[in-house]
mmCIF file of C-alpha atoms in Angstrom:
data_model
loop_
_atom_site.group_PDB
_atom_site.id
_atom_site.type_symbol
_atom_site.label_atom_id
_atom_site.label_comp_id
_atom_site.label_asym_id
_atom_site.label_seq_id
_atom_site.Cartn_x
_atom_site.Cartn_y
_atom_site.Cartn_z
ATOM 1 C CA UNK A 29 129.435 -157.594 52.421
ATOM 2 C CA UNK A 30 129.237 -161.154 51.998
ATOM 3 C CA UNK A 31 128.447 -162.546 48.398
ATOM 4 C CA UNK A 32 125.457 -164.134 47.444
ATOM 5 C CA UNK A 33 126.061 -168.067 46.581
ATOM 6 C CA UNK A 34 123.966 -169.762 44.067
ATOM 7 C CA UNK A 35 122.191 -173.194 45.667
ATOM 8 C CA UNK A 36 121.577 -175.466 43.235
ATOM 9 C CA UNK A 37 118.631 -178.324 44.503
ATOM 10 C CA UNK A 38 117.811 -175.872 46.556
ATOM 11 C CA UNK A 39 114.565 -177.858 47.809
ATOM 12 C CA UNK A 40 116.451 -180.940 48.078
ATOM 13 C CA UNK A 41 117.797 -182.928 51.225
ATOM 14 C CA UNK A 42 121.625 -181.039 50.852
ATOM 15 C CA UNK A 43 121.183 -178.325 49.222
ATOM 16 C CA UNK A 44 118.537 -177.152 51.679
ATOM 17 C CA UNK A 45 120.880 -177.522 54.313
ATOM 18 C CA UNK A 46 123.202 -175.818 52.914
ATOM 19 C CA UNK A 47 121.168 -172.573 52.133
ATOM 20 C CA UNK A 48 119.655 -172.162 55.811
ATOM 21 C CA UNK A 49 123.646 -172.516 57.229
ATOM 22 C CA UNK A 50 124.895 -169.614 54.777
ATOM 23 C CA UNK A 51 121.598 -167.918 55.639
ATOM 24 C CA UNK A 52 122.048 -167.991 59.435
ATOM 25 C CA UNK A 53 125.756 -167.149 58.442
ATOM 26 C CA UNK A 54 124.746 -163.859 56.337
ATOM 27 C CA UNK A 55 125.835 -164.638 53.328
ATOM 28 C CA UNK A 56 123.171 -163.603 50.681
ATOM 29 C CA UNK A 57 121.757 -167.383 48.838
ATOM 30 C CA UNK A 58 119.898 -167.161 45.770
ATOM 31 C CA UNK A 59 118.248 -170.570 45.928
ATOM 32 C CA UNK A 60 117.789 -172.554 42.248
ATOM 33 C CA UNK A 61 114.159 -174.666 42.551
ATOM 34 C CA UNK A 62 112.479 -177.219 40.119
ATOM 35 C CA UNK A 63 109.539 -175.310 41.231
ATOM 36 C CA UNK A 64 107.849 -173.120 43.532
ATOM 37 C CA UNK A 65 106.463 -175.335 46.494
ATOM 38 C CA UNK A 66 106.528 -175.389 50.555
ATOM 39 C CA UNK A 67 109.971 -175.878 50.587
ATOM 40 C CA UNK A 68 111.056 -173.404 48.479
ATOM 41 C CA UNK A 69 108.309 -170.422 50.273
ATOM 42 C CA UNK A 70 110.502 -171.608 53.399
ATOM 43 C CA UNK A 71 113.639 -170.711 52.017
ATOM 44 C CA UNK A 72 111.930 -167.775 51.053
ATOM 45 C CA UNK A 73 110.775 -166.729 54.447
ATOM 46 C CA UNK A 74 114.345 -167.574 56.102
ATOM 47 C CA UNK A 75 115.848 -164.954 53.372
ATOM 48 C CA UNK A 76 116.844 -166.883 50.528
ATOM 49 C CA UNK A 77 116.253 -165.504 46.624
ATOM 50 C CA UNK A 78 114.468 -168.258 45.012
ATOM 51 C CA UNK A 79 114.819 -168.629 41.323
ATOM 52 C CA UNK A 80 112.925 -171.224 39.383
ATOM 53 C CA UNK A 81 115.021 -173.040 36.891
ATOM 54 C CA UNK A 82 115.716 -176.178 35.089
ATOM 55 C CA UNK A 83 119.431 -177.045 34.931
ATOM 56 C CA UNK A 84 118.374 -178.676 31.182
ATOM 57 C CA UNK A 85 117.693 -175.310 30.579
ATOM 58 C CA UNK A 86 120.922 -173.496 29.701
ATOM 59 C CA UNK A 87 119.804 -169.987 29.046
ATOM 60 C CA UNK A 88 117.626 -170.036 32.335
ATOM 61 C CA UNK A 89 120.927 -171.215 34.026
ATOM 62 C CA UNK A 90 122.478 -168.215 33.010
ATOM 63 C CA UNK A 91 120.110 -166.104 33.974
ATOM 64 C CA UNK A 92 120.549 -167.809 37.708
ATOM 65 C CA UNK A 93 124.352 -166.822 37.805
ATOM 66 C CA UNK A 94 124.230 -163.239 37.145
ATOM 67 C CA UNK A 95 126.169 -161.603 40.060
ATOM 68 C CA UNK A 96 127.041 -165.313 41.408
ATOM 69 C CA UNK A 97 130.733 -165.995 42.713
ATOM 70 C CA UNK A 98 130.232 -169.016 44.343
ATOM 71 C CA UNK A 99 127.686 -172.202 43.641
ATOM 72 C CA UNK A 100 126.590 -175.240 44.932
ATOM 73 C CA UNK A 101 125.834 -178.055 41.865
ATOM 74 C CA UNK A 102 123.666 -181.156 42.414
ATOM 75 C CA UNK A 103 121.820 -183.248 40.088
ATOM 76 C CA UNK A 104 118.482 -185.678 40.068
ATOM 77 C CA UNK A 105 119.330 -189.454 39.832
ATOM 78 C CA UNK A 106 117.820 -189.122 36.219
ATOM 79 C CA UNK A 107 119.659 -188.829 32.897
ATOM 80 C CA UNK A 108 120.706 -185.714 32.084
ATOM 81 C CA UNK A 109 123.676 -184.897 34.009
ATOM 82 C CA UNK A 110 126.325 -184.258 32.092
ATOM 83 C CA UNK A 111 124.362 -181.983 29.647
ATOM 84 C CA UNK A 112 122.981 -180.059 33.160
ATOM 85 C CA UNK A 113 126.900 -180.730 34.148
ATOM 86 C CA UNK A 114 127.683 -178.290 31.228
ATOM 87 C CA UNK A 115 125.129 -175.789 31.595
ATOM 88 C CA UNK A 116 126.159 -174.745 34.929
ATOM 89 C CA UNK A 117 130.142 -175.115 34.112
ATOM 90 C CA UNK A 118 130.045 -172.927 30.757
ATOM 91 C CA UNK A 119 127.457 -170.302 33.145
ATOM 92 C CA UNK A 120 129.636 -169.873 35.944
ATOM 93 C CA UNK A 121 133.022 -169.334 33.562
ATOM 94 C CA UNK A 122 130.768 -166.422 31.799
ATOM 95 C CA UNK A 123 129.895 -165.024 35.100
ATOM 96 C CA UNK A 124 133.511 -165.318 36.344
ATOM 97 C CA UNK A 125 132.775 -167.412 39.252
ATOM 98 C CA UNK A 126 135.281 -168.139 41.784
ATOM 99 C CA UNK A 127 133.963 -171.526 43.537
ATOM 100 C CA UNK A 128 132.033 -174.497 42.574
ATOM 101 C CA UNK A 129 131.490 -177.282 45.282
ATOM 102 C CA UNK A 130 130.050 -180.594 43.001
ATOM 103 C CA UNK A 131 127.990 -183.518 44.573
ATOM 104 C CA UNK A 132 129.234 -186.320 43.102
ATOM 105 C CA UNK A 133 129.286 -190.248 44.655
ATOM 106 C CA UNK A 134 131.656 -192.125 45.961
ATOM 107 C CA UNK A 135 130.630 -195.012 43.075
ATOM 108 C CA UNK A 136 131.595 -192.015 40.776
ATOM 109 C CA UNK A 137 134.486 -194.121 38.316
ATOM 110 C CA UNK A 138 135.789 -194.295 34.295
ATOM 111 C CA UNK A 139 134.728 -198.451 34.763
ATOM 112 C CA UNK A 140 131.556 -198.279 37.198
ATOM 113 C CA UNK A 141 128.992 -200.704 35.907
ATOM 114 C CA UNK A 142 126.156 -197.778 36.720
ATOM 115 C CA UNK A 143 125.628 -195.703 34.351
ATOM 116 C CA UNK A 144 124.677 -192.838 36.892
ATOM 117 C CA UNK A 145 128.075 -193.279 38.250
ATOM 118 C CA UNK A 146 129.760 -193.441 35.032
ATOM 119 C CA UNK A 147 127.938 -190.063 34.671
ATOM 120 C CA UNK A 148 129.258 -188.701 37.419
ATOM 121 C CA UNK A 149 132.687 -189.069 36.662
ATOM 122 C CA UNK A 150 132.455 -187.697 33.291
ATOM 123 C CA UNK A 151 130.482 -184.733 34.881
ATOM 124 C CA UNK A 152 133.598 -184.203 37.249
ATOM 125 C CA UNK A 153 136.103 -184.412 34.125
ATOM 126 C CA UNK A 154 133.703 -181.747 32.309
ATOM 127 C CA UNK A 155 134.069 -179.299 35.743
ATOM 128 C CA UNK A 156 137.958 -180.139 35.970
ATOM 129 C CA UNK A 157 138.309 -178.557 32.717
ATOM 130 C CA UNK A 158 135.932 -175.663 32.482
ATOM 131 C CA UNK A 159 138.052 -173.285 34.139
ATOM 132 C CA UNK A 160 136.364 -172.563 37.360
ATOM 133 C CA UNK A 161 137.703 -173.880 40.851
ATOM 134 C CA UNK A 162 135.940 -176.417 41.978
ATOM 135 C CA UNK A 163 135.451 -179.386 44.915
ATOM 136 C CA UNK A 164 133.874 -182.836 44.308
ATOM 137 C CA UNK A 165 132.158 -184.236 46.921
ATOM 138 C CA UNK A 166 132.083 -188.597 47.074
ATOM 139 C CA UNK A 167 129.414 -188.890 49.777
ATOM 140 C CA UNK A 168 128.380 -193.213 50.322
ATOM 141 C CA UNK A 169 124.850 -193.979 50.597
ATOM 142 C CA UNK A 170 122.701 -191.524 52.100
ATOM 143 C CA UNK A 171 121.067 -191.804 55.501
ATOM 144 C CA UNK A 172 117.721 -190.688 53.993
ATOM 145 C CA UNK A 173 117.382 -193.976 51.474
ATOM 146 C CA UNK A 174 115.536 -195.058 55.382
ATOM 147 C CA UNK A 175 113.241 -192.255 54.880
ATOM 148 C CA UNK A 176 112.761 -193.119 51.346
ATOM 149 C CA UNK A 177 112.150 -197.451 52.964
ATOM 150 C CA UNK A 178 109.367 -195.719 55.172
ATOM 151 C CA UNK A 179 106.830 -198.078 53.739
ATOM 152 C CA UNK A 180 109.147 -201.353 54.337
ATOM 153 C CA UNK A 181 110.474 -200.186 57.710
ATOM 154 C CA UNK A 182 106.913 -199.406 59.066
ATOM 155 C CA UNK A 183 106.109 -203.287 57.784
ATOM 156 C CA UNK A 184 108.981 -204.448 60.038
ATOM 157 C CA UNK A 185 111.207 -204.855 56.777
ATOM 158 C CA UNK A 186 114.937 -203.308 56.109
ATOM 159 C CA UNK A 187 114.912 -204.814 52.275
ATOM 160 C CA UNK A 188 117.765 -204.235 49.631
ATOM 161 C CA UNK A 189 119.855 -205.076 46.909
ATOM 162 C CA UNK A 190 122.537 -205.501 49.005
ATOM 163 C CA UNK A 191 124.588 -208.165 49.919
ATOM 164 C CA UNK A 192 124.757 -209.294 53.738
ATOM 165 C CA UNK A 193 128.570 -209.021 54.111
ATOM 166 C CA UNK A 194 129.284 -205.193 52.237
ATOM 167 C CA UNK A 195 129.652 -202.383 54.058
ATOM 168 C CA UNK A 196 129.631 -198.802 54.096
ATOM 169 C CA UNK A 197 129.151 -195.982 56.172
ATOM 170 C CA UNK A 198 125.960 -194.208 55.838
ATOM 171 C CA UNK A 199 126.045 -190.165 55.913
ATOM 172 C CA UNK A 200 123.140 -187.901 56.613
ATOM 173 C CA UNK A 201 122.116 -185.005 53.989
ATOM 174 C CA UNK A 202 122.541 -182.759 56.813
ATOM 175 C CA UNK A 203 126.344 -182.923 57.022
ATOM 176 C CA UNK A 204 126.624 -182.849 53.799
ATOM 177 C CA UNK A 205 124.868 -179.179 53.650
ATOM 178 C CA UNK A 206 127.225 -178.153 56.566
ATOM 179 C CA UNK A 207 130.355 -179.550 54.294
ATOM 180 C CA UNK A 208 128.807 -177.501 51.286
ATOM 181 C CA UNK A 209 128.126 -174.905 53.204
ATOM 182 C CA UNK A 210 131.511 -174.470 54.729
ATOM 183 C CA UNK A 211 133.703 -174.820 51.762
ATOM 184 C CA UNK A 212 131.194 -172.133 50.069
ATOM 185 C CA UNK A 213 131.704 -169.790 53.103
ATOM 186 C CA UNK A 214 135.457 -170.441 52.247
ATOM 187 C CA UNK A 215 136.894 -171.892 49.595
ATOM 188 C CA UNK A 216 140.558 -171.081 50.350
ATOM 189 C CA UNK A 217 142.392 -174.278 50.059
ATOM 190 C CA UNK A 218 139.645 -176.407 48.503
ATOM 191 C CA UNK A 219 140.506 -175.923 44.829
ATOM 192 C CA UNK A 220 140.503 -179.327 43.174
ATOM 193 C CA UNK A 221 140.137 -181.432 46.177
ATOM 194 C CA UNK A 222 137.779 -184.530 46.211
ATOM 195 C CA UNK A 223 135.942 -185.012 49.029
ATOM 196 C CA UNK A 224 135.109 -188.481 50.560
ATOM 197 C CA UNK A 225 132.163 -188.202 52.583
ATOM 198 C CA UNK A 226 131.198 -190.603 55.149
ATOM 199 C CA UNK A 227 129.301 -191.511 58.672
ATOM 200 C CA UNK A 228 131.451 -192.575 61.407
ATOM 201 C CA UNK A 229 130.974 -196.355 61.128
ATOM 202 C CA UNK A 230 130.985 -199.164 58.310
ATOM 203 C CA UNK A 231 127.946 -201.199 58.424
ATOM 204 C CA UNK A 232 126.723 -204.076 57.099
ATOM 205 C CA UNK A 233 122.813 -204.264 55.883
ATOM 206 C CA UNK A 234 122.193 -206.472 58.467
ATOM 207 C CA UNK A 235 123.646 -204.265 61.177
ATOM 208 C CA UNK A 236 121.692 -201.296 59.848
ATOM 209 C CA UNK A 237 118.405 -203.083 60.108
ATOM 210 C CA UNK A 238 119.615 -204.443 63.694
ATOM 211 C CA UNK A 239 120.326 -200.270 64.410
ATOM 212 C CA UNK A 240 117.133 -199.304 63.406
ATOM 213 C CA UNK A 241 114.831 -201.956 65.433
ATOM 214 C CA UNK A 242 117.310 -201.021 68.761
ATOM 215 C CA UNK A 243 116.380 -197.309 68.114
ATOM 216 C CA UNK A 244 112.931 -197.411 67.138
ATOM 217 C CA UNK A 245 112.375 -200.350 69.804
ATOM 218 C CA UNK A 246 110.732 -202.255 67.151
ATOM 219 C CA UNK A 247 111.594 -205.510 64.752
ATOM 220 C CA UNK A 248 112.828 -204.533 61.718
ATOM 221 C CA UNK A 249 114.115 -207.512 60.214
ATOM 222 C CA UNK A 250 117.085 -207.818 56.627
ATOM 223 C CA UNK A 251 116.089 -208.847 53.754
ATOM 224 C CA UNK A 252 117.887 -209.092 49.853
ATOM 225 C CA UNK A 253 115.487 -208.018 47.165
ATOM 226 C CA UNK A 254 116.493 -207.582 43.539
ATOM 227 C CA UNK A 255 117.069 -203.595 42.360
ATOM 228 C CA UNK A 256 113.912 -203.816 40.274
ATOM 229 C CA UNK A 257 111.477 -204.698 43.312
ATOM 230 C CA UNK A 258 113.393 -202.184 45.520
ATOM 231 C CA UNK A 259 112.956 -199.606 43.110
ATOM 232 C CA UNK A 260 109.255 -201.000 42.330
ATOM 233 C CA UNK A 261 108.518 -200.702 46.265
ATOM 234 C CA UNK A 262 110.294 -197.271 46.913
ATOM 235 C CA UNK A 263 109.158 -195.396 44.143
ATOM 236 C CA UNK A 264 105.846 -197.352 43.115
ATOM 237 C CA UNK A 265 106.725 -197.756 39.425
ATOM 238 C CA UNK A 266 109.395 -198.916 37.324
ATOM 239 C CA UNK A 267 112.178 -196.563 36.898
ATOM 240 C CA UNK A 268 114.561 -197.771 34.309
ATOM 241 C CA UNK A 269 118.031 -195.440 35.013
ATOM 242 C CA UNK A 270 117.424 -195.737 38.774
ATOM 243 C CA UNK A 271 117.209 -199.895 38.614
ATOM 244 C CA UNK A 272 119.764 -199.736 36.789
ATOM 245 C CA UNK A 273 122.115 -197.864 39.282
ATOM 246 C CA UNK A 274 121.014 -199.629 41.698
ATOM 247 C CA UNK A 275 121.655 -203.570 40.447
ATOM 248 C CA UNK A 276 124.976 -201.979 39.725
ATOM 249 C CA UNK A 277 126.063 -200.425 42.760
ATOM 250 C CA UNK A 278 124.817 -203.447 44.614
ATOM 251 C CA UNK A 279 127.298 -205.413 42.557
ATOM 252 C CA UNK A 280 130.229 -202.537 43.796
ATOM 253 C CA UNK A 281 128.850 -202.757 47.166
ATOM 254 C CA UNK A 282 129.673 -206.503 47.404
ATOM 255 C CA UNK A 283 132.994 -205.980 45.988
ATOM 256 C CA UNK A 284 134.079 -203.613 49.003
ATOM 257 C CA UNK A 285 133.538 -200.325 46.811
ATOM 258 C CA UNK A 286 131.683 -198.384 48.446
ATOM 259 C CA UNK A 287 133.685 -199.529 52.062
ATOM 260 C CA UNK A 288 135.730 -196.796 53.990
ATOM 261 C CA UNK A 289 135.554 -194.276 56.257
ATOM 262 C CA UNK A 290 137.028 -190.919 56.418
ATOM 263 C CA UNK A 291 137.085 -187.845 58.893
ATOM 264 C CA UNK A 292 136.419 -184.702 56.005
ATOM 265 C CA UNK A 293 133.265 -183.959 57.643
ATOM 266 C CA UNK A 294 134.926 -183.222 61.186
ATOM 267 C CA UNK A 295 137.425 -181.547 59.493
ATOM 268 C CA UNK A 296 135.794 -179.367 57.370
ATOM 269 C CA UNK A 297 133.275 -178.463 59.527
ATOM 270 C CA UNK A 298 134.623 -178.555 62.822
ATOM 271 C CA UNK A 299 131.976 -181.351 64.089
ATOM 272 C CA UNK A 300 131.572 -184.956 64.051
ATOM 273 C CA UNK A 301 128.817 -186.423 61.619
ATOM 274 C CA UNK A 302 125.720 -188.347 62.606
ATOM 275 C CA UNK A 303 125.383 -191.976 63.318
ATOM 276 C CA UNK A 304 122.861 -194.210 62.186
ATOM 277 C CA UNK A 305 121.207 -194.081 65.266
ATOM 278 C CA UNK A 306 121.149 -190.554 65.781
ATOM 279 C CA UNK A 307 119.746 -189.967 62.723
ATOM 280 C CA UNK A 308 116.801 -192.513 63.097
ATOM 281 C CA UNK A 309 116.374 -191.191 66.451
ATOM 282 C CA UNK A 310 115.766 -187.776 64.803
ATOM 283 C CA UNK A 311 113.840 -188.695 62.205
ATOM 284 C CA UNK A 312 111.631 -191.639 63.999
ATOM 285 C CA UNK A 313 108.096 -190.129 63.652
ATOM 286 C CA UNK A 314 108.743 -191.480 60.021
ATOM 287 C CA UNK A 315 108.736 -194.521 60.814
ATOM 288 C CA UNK A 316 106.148 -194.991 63.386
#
């Protein structure tokens, strides 16, 4: 029988994709929620054990690992993560797991001006040494921060903290569940392995917004904002640890840090990952 794997963020844009792979796969997934919502009744309807938990929330942690071998760990951009970091760690060495796969970022550094990404490596540190095996993943920016833009992008506007000249190469959630989901499905060979996780192209934020008015077949025109009126316009109110990362990783973004490519995705999975205009293609009722 396969085992059941614990999906942390279950609702969320990776670990969601994750949990439907190892479903159609037959392994068992208990999937960990904020809450009970639609997204977490589909999981239920596909198969999936949903469990309601905070990771804050150490003895409800627990609770979510009995029987687990394997897990999936992924944290809210919000403070808390190395506490949640711990939680999980100190659950899965009383449970006697076998496999953690942990979504880091590629910003994730001892010196990173963000204090999210600061966070993250100390979270990684805190799994190195807990005892169980585990993978970090260092995906780049997200595809989905143009889902999150919706607003701007419908108002012909691709506007960021970013500089004109930095690059990286944006990867979609989706290949990041199939990454998850194939390292969980096998671990052999993954133990302390970091993961960089990319698209197949650098970009520059100008060449993104020139991608996404080609695909849509409408202007959408670049534009530098500061971090606090990108986070003021995304998330309609101020958001103090998110401005934060962002002003910061803008500032490693024009430095070349969050540049690079790699081919882990094809390689792990056995498939290429999505471009930028495949994904906008996908996704373009979004936007219009």
């Amino acid at each position: 029988m396969q085992p059941t794997i614990l999906i942390g963020g279950a609702t969320g844009a990776t670990g969601s994709a994750a949990a439907k792979i190892l479903l159609d796969k037959g392994f068992g997934v208990r999937a960990l929620a904020h809450k009970e919502d639609g997204r977490s009744g589909q999981l239920k309807a596909l198969g999936a054990e949903v469990v309601v938990a905070d990771l804050l929330d150490f003895r409800a942690v627990r609770r979510a690992f009995d029987g687990i071998k394997r897990a999936y760990f992924v944290y809210p951009m919000r403070p808390g993560l190395v506490q949640a970091t711990a939680h999980f760690a100190q659950a899965a060495l009383e449970a006697s797991a076998e496999f953690i796969v942990n979504m880091s970022q590629k910003t994730a550094r001892s010196d990173a001006p963000s204090d999210s990404a600061q966070q993250h490596w100390l979270a990684e540190r805190v799994f190195d040494r807990a005892g169980t095996p585990v993978a970090h993943l260092h995906p780049t920016a997200f595809c989905e921060w143009l889902l999150y833009m919706h607003k701007m992008i419908r108002d012909g506007r691709y506007a960021v903290a970013f500089q004109p000249t930095g690059r990286f190469a944006p990867i979609a959630a989706e290949d990041q569940g199939a990454v998850i989901a194939a390292i969980l499905a096998d671990p052999t060979g993954h133990a302390g392995k970091t993961y960089p996780l990319t698209g197949p192209v650098e970009l520059t934020p100008p060449e993104i917004a020139e991608i996404v008015s080609n695909t849509l077949g409408k202007t959408v025109r670049y534009e530098t904002i500061t971090g606090e009126q990108w986070v003021l316009e995304v998330a309609g109110q101020n958001i103090p640890f998110l401005t934060q990362h962002i002003k910061a990783i803008a500032e490693m973004h024009r430095d070349g840090l969050m540049a690079g490519t790699s081919d882990f995705v094809e390689r792990i999975t056995g498939r290429a990952p999505m471009t930028l205009a495949e994904f906008v293609d996908k996704h373009r009722a979004a936007w219009l």
